[in-house]
Coordinates of C-alpha atoms in Angstrom, one line a residue:
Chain A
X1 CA 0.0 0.0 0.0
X2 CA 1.2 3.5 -1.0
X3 CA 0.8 6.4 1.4
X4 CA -0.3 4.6 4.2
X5 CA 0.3 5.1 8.0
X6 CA 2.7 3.3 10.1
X7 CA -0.3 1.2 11.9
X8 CA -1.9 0.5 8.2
X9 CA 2.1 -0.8 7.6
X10 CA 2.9 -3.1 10.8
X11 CA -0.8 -4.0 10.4
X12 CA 0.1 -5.2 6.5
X13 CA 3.4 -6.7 8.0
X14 CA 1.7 -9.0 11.0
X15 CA -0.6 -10.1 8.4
X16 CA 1.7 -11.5 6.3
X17 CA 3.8 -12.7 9.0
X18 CA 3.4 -16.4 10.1
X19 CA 2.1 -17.5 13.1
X20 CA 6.0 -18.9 14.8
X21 CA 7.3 -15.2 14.3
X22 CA 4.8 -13.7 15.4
X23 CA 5.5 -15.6 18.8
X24 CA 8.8 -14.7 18.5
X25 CA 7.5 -11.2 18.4
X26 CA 5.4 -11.7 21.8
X27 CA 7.9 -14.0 23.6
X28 CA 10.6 -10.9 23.5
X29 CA 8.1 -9.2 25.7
X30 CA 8.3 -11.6 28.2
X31 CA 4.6 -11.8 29.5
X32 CA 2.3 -10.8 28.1
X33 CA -0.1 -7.3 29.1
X34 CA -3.2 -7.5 30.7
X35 CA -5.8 -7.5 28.1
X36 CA -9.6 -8.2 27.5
X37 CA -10.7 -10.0 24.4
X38 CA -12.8 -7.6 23.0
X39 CA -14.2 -9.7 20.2
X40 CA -12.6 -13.5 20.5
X41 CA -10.3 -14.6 17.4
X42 CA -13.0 -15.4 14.5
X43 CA -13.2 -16.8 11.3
X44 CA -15.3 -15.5 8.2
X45 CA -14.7 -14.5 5.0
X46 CA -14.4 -11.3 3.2
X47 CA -15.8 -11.7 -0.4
X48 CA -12.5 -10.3 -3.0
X49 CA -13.6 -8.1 -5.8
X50 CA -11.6 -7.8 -9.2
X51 CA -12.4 -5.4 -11.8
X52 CA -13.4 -6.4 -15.4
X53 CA -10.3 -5.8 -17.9
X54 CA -8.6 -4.7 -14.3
X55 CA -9.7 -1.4 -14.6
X56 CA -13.5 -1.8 -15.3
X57 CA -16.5 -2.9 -13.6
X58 CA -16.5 -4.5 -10.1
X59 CA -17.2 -8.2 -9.6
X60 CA -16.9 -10.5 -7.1
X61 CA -14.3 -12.8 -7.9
X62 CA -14.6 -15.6 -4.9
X63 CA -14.3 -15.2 -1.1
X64 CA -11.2 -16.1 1.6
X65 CA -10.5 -17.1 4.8
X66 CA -10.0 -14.3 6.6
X67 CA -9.4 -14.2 11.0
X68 CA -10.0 -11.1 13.2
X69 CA -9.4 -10.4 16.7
X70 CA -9.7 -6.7 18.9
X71 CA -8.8 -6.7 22.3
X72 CA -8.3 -3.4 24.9
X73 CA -5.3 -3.4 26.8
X74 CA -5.0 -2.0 30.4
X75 CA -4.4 1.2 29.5
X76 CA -8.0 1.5 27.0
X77 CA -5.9 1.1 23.9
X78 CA -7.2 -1.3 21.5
X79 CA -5.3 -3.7 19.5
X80 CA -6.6 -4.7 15.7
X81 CA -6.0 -7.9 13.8
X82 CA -7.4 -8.8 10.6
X83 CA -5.2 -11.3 8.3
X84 CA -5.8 -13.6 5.9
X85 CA -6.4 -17.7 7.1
X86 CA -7.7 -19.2 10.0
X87 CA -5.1 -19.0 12.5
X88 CA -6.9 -17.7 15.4
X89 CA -3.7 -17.9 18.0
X90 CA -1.7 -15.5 15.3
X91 CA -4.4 -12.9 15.3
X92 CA -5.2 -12.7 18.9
X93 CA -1.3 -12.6 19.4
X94 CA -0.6 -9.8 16.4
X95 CA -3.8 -7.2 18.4
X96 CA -2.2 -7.2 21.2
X97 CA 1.1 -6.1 19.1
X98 CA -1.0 -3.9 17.5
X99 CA -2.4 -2.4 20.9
X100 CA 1.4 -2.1 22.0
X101 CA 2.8 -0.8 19.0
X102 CA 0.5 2.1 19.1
X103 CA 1.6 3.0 22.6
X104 CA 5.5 2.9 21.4
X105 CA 8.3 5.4 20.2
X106 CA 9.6 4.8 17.2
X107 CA 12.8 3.0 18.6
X108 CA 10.6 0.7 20.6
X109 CA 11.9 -2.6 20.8
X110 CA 8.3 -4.2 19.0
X111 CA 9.0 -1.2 16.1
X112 CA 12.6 -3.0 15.6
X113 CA 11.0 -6.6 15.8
X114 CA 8.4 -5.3 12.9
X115 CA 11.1 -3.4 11.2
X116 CA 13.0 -6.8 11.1
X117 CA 9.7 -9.1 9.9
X118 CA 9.7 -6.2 7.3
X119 CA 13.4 -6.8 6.0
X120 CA 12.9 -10.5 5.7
X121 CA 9.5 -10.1 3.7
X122 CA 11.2 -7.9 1.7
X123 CA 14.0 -9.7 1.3
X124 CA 12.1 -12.8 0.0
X125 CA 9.5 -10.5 -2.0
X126 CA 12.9 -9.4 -3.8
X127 CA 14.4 -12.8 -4.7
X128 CA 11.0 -14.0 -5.9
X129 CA 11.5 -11.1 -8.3
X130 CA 15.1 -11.7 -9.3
X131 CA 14.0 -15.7 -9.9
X132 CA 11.4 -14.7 -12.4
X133 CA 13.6 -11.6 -13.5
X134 CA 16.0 -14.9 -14.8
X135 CA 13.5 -16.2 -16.8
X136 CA 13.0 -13.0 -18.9
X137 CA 12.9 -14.0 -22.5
X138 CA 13.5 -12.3 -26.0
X139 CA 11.7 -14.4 -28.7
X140 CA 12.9 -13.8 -32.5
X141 CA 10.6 -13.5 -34.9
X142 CA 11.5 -16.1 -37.8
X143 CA 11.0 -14.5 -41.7
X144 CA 8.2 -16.4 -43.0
X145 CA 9.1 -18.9 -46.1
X146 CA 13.3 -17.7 -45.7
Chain B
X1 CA -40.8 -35.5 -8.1
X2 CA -38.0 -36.9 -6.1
X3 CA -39.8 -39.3 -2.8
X4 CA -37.4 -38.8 -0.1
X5 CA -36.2 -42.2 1.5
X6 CA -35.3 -43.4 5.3
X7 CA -33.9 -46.1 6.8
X8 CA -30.0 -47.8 5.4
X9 CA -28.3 -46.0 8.9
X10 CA -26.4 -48.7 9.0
X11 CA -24.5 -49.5 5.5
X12 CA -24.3 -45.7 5.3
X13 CA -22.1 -45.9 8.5
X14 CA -20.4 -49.1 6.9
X15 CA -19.4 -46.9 3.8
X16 CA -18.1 -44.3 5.4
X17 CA -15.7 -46.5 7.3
X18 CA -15.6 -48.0 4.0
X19 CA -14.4 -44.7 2.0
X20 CA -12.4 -43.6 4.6
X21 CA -10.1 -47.3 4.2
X22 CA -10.2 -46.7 0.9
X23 CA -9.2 -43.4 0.6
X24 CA -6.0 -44.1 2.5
X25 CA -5.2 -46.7 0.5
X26 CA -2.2 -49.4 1.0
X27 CA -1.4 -48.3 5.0
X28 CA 2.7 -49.9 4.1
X29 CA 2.8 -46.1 1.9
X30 CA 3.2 -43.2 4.6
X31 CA 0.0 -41.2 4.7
X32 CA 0.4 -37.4 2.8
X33 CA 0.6 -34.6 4.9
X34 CA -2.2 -31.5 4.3
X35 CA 0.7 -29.4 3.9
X36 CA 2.4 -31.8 1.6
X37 CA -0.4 -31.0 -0.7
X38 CA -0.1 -27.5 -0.3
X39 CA 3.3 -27.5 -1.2
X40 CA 3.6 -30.2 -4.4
X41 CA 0.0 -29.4 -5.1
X42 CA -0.1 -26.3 -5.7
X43 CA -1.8 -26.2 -9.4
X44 CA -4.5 -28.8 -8.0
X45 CA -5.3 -26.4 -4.9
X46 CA -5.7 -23.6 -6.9
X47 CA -8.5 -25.4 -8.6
X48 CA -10.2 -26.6 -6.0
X49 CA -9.9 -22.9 -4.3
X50 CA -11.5 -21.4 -7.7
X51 CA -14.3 -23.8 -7.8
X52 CA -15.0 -24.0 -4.2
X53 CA -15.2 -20.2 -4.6
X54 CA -13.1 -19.6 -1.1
X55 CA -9.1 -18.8 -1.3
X56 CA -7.6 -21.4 1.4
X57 CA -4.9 -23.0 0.3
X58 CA -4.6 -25.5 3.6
X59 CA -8.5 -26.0 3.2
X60 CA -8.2 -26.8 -0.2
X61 CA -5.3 -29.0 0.1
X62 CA -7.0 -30.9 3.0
X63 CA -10.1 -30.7 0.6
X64 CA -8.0 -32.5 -1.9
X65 CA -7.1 -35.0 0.6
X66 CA -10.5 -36.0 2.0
X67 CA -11.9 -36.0 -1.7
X68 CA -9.0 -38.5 -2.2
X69 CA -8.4 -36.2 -5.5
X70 CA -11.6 -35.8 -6.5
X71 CA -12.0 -32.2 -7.5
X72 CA -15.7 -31.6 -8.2
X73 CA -15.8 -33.3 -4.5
X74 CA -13.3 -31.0 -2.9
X75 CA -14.7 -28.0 -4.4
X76 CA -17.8 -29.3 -2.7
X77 CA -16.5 -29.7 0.4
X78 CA -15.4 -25.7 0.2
X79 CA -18.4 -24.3 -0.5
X80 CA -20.0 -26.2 2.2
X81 CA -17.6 -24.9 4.6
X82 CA -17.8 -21.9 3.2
X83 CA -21.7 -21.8 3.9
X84 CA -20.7 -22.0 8.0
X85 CA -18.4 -18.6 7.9
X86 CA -19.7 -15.1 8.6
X87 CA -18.8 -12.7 6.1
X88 CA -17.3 -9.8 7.2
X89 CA -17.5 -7.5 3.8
X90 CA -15.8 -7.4 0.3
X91 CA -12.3 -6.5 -0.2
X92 CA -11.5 -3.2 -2.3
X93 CA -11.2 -4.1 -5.9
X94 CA -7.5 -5.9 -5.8
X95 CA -5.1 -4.2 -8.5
X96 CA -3.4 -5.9 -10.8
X97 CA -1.6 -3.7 -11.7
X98 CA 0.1 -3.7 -8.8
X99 CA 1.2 -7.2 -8.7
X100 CA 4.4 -8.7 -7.9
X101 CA 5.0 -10.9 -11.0
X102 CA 6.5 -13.9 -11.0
X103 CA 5.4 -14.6 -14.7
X104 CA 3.9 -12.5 -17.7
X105 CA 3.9 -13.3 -21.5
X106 CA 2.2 -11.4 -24.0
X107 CA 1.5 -13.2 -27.4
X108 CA 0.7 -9.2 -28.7
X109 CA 4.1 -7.3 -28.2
X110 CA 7.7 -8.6 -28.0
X111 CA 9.0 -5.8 -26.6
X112 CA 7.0 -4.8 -24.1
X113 CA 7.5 -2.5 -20.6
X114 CA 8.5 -4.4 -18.1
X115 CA 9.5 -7.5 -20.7
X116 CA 8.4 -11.0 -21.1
X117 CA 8.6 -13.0 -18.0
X118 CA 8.6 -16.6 -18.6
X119 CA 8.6 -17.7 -14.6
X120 CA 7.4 -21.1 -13.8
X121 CA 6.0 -22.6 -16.8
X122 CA 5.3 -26.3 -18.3
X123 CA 5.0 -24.7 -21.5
X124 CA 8.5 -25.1 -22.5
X125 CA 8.8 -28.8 -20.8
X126 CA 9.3 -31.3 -23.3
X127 CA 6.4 -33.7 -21.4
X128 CA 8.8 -36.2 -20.7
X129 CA 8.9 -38.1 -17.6
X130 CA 10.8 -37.3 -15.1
X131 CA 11.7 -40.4 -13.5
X132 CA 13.9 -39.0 -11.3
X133 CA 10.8 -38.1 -9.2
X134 CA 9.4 -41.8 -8.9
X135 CA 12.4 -42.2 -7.1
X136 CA 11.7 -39.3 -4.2
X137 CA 14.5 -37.2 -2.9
X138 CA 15.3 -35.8 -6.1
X139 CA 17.9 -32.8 -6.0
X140 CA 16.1 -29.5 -6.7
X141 CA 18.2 -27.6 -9.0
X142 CA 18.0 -23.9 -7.4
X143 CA 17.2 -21.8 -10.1
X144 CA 18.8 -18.5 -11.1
X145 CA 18.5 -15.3 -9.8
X146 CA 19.4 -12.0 -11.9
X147 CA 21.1 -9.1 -10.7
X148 CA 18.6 -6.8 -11.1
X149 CA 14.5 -7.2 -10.1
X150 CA 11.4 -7.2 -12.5
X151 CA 10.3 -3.7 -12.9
X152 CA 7.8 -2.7 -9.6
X153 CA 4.9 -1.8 -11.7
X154 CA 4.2 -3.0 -15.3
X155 CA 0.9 -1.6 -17.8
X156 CA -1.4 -4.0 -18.3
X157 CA -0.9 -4.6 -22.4
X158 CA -4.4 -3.9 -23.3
X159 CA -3.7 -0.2 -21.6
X160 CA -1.2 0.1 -23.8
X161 CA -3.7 -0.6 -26.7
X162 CA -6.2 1.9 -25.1
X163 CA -3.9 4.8 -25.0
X164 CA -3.6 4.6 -28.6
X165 CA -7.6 4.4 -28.9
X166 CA -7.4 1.1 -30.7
X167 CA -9.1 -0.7 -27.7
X168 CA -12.1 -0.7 -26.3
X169 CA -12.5 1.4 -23.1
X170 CA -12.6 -0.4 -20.1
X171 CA -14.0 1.8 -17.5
X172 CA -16.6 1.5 -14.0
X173 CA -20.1 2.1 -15.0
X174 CA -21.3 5.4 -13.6
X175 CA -20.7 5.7 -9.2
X176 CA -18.9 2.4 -9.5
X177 CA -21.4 0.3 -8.1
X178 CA -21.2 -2.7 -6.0
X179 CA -21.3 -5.5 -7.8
X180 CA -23.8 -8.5 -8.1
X181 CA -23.5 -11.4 -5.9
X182 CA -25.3 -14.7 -7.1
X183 CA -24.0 -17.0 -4.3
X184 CA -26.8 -13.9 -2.6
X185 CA -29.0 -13.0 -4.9
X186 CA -30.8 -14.8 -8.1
X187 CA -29.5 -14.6 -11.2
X188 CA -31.8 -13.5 -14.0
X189 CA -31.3 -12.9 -17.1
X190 CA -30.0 -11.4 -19.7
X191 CA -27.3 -11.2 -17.1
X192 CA -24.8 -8.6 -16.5
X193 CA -20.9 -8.8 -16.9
X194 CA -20.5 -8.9 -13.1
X195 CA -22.4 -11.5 -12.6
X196 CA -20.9 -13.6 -16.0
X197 CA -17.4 -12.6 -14.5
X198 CA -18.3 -14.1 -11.1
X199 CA -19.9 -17.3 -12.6
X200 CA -17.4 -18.3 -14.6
X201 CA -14.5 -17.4 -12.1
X202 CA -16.0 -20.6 -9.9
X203 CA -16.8 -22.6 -13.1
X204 CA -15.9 -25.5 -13.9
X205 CA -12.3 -25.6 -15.8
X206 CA -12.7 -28.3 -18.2
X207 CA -16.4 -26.7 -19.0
X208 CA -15.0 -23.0 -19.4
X209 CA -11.9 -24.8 -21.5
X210 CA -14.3 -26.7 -23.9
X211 CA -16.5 -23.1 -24.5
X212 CA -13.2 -21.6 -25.0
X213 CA -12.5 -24.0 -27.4
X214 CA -16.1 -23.9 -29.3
X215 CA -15.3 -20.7 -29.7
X216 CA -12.0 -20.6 -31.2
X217 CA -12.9 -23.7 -33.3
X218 CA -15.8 -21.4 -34.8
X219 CA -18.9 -21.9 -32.9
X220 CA -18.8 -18.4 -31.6
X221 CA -17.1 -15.3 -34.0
X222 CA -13.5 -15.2 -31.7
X223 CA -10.0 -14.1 -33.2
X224 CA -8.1 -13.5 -30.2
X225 CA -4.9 -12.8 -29.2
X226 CA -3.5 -13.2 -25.4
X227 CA -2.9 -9.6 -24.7
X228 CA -1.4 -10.7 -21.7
X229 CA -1.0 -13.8 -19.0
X230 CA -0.1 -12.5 -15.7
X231 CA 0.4 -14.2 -12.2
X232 CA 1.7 -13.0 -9.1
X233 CA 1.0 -12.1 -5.5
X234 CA -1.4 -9.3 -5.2
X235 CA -2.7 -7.4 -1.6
X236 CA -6.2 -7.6 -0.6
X237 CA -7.2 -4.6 1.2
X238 CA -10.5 -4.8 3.7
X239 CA -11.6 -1.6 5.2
X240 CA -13.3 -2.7 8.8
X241 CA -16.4 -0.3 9.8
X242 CA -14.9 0.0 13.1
X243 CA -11.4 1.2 12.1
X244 CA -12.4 3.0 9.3
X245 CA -9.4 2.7 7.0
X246 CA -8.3 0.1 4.4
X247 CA -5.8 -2.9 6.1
X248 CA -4.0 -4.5 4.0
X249 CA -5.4 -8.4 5.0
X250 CA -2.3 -10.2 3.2
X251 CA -1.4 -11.7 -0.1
X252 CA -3.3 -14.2 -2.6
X253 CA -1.9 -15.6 -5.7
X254 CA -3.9 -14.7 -8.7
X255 CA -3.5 -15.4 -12.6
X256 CA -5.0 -12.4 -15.0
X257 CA -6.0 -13.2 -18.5
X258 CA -6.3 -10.5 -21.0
X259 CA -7.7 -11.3 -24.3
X260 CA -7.3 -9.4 -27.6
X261 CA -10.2 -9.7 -29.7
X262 CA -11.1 -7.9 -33.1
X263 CA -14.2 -6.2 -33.6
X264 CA -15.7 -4.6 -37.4
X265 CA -17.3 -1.9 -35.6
X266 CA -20.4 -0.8 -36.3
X267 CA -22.2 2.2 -37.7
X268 CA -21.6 3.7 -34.0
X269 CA -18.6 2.2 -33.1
X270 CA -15.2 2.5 -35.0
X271 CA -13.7 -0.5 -36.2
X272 CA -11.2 -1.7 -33.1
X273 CA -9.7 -4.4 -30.7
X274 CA -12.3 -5.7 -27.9
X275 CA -11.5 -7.5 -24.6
X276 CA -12.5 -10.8 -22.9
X277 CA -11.0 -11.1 -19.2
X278 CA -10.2 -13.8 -16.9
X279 CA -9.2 -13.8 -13.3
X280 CA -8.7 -17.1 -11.3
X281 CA -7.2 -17.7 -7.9
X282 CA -3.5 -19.5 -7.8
X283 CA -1.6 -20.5 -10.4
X284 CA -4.5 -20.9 -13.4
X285 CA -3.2 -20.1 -16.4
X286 CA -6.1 -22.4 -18.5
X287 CA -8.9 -21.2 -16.4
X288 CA -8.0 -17.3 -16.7
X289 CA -7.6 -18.2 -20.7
X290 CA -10.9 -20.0 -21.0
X291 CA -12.5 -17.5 -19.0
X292 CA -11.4 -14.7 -21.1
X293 CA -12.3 -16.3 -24.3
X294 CA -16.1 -16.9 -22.9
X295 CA -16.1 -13.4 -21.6
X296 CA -15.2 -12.2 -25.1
X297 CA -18.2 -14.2 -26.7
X298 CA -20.8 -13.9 -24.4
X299 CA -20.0 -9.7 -24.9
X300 CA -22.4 -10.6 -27.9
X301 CA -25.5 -9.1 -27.2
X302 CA -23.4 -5.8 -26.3
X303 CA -21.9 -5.6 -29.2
X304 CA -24.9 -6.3 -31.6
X305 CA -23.4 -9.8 -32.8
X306 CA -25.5 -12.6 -33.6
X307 CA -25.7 -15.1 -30.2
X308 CA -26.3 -17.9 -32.1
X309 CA -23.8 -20.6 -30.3
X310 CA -23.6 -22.4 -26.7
X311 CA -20.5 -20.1 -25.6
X312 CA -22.4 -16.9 -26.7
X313 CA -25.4 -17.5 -24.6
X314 CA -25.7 -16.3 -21.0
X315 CA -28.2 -18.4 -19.4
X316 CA -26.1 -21.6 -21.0
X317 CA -23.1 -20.9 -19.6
X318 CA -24.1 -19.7 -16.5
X319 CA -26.8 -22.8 -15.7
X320 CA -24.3 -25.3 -16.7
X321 CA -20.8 -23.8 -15.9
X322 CA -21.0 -24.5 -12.0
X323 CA -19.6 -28.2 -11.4
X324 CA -20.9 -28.7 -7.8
X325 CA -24.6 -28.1 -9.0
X326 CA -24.0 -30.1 -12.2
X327 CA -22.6 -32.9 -10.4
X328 CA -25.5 -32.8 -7.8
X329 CA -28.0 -32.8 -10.5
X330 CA -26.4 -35.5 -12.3
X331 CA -25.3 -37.7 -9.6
X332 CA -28.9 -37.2 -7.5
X333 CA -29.7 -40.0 -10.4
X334 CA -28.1 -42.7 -8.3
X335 CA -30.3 -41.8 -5.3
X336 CA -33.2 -44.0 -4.8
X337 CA -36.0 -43.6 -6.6
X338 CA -38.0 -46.6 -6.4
X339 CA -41.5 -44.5 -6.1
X340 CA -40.8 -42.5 -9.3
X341 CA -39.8 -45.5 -11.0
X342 CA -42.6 -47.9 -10.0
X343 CA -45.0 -45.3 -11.4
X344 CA -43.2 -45.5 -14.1
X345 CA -43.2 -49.0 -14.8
X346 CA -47.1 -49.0 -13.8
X347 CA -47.5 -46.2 -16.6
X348 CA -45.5 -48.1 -19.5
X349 CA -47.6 -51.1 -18.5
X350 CA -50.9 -49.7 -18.9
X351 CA -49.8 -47.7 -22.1
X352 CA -48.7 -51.4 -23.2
X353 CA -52.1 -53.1 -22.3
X354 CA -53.9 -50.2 -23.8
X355 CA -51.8 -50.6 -26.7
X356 CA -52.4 -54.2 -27.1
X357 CA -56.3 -54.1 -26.8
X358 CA -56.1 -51.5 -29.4
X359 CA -54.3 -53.6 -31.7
X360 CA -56.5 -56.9 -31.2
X361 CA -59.5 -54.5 -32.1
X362 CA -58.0 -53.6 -35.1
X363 CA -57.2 -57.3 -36.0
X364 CA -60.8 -58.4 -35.6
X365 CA -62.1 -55.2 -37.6
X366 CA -59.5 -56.3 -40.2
X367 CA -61.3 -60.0 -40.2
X368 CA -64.5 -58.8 -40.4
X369 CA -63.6 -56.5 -43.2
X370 CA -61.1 -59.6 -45.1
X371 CA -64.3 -61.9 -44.9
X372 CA -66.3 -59.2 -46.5
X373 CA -63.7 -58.5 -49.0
X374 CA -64.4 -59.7 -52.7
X375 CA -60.8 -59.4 -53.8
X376 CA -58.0 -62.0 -53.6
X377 CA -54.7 -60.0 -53.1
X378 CA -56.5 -58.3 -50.0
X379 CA -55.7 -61.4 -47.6
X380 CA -52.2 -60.8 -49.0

């Protein structure tokens, strides 16, 4: 996403991050805050729309998993989740981050811990476009009856 | 009229137990692993996740599993789930444009922005086995990387085509409406490209391949060209009523068909180059195609063109092109239906008695005419 907020980007990053580093992410804190569960970790779906031609009219090209979770910490703040999948432990993990994060300087040690999930999803975004820039092909047009 | 039936509780718990030894198969052979199928299953998932209608690549592998491979039965088994989720909204329109490719060929233009990205293809596989893979544990090759990455962005080829004027716009119809959802609402028809696009999106692949097909083949007035074949990660963004700003939800793997088509124009309309689209979930190069070639003929009506073949005609490809409903239809045939049938056979029979009663009237008639009948050859 371009020109977005620094919640709408570690949002976008504990979305995409798997459910073992986002324990990583929670275990550096030690225990865990004091929080309510808002609204318990839930599956639905939310229905994807794609564009005729890619720019034209809307239509609804299939639904996905998707798994939300709010909580409020101690303090009243309240924590978001909303990723793609099932995984109901990642996204009650990633609102409490999310709660956190929002109370947090920039050099917080969760901002680093994102920062870092951030590198390596780049990183491997960035190799999967090297790979395929390795397969980028010239075909020559053969003169017909030469 | 289907009779509903009761009783058999017991064989039907026999077959299950039945299916389910079945379905594992020789127990000496280690059992596959959901994520296993996931993994080396990738192209199969992504079928099952475009005819189940629902983007889960561990439910569709573990749909592939309990289906023991059947794919009309796995897409089954994700729509049913499906049926037991809330639904929390629709995603903003995901852009295309913004993918990260990992592949994109365009039959149109050999140079193009961005270039030709061959990525991972069986195109250029020479269909051989690979017996190197009965074997297991076969060394992956790690394939090459270039120095330099893909370009971020790269046009959409038919965009290139429209800024010269040459194609057919392709714009939202006034305040960009919402579009039509038939897994809500019923369809009716004539129906509208939304709800074409959406149908054929969780069609059936080897249906929407064979109307392709028709189509090129010349039961439908096609010329195409692939404008472009794109696939690539793409974010879906959701924007939650109680935040109140678009979050970005993760990626999904999609596959985006553009096809080229040529139009005569009409007296209104200049001659020029028309579109048919296709967007699949996963890796689906030959459902985005087929999609894109249908969406291009069934464009018909819009374009003043005769309908006059199967791939032309909405309400055809839209009754037919779902496979779960097809196969229900056709396999609710093996159900019992002793009532329907024994009225049946009570029917025939009495059409048969009435029939033969008939006849020995007209034999006896026939006598009685012969033995008044002066002429010879009559008894013939």
């Amino acid at each position: 996403m371009s020109g977005t907020t620094p919640r709408q980007q570690w949002l976008a990053i504990l979305a995409r991050a798997s459910r073992a580093e986002i324990e990583s992410l929670a275990g550096g804190l030690g225990a865990l805050p004091d929080h309510d569960v808002l609204k318990a970790p839930e599956t639905g779906t939310v229905m994807v729309e794609g564009r005729a031609g890619g720019a034209g009219r809307r239509f609804n090209l299939g639904e996905a998993t998707v798994t939300r979770c709010v909580v409020r910490l101690g303090d009243g703040t309240m924590g978001f989740s909303y990723a793609l999948g099932r995984d109901g432990r990642k996204a009650r993990l990633a609102a409490v981050i999310d709660g956190l994060l929002q109370g947090e300087g920039e050099a917080g040690p969760l901002r680093s811990g994102v920062a870092e999930l951030a590198t390596r999803q780049q990183a491997a975004r960035t190799l999967a476009s090297r790979k395929a820039a390795a397969t980028k092909v010239d075909f020559f047009t053969l003169v017909r009856g030469a | 009229m289907y009779v509903a039936v009761k009783g058999g509780e017991a064989a039907i718990l026999a077959t299950h137990d039945l299916i389910a030894e079945a379905r594992r198969g020789n127990e000496a052979v280690p059992e596959l692993a959901v994520a296993q199928i996931r993994e080396q299953m990738g192209l199969a998932c992504a079928r099952i996740m475009n005819e189940g209608s629902l983007y889960d690549p561990d439910l569709a592998a573990l749909a592939l599993k309990q289906a023991q491979g059947d794919a009309i039965e796995a897409a089954f088994l994700m729509r049913a789930y499906r049926t037991t989720l809330p639904r929390f909204g629709s995603s903003e329109p995901v852009d295309t444009a913004q993918m990260a490719i990992r592949r994109r060929v365009s039959a149109t233009y050999k140079d193009l922005p961005g270039g030709q990205v061959l990525g991972p293809t069986y195109d250029y596989t020479h269909r051989l086995f690979d017996f190197a893979l009965m074997d297991g544990a076969s060394p992956v090759a790690v394939p090459a990387a270039a120095a330099d990455l893909l370009d971020a962005t790269m046009p959409r080829v038919p965009d290139i085509l429209g800024a010269e004027g040459l194609m057919e716009a392709e714009e939202p119809p006034e305040g960009d409406p919402r579009p039509f959802d038939l897994t809500r609402e019923p369809v009716s028809f004539p129906a509208d490209r939304d709800v074409r696009l959406q149908a054929m999106a969780r069609g059936d692949e080897g249906f929407m391949l064979g109307l392709g097909y028709s189509v090129q083949r010349g039961y439908g007035n096609s010329h195409p060209f692939v404008g472009e074949v794109r696939v690539g990660e793409v974010s879906v963004e959701f924007v939650p009523e109680e935040l109140g700003f678009a979050v970005d939800l993760g990626e999904i793997t999609l596959t985006e068909c553009q096809m080229v088509n040529q139009f005569n124009g009409t007296k209104d309309v200049p001659p020029q180059f028309t579109r048919g689209y296709g967007l699949a979930f996963g890796h689906a190069e030959r459902k985005a195609m087929s999609m894109s070639l249908v969406d291009r003929a069934l464009k018909a009506r819009e374009f003043g063109e005769a309908a006059e073949y199967p791939a032309q005609q909405d309400e055809f490809v839209l009754y037919h092109s779902d496979n779960v409903e097809a196969a229900g239809f056709v396999e609710h045939l093996k159900l019992p239906h002793y009532v329907d049938f024994q009225g049946e056979l009570e029917l025939i029979r009495r059409i048969r008695r009435e029939r033969e009663q008939r006849l020995a009237g007209e034999i006896q008639e026939t006598q009685v005419q012969e033995t008044q009948d002066t002429l010879p050859e009559a008894a013939e």
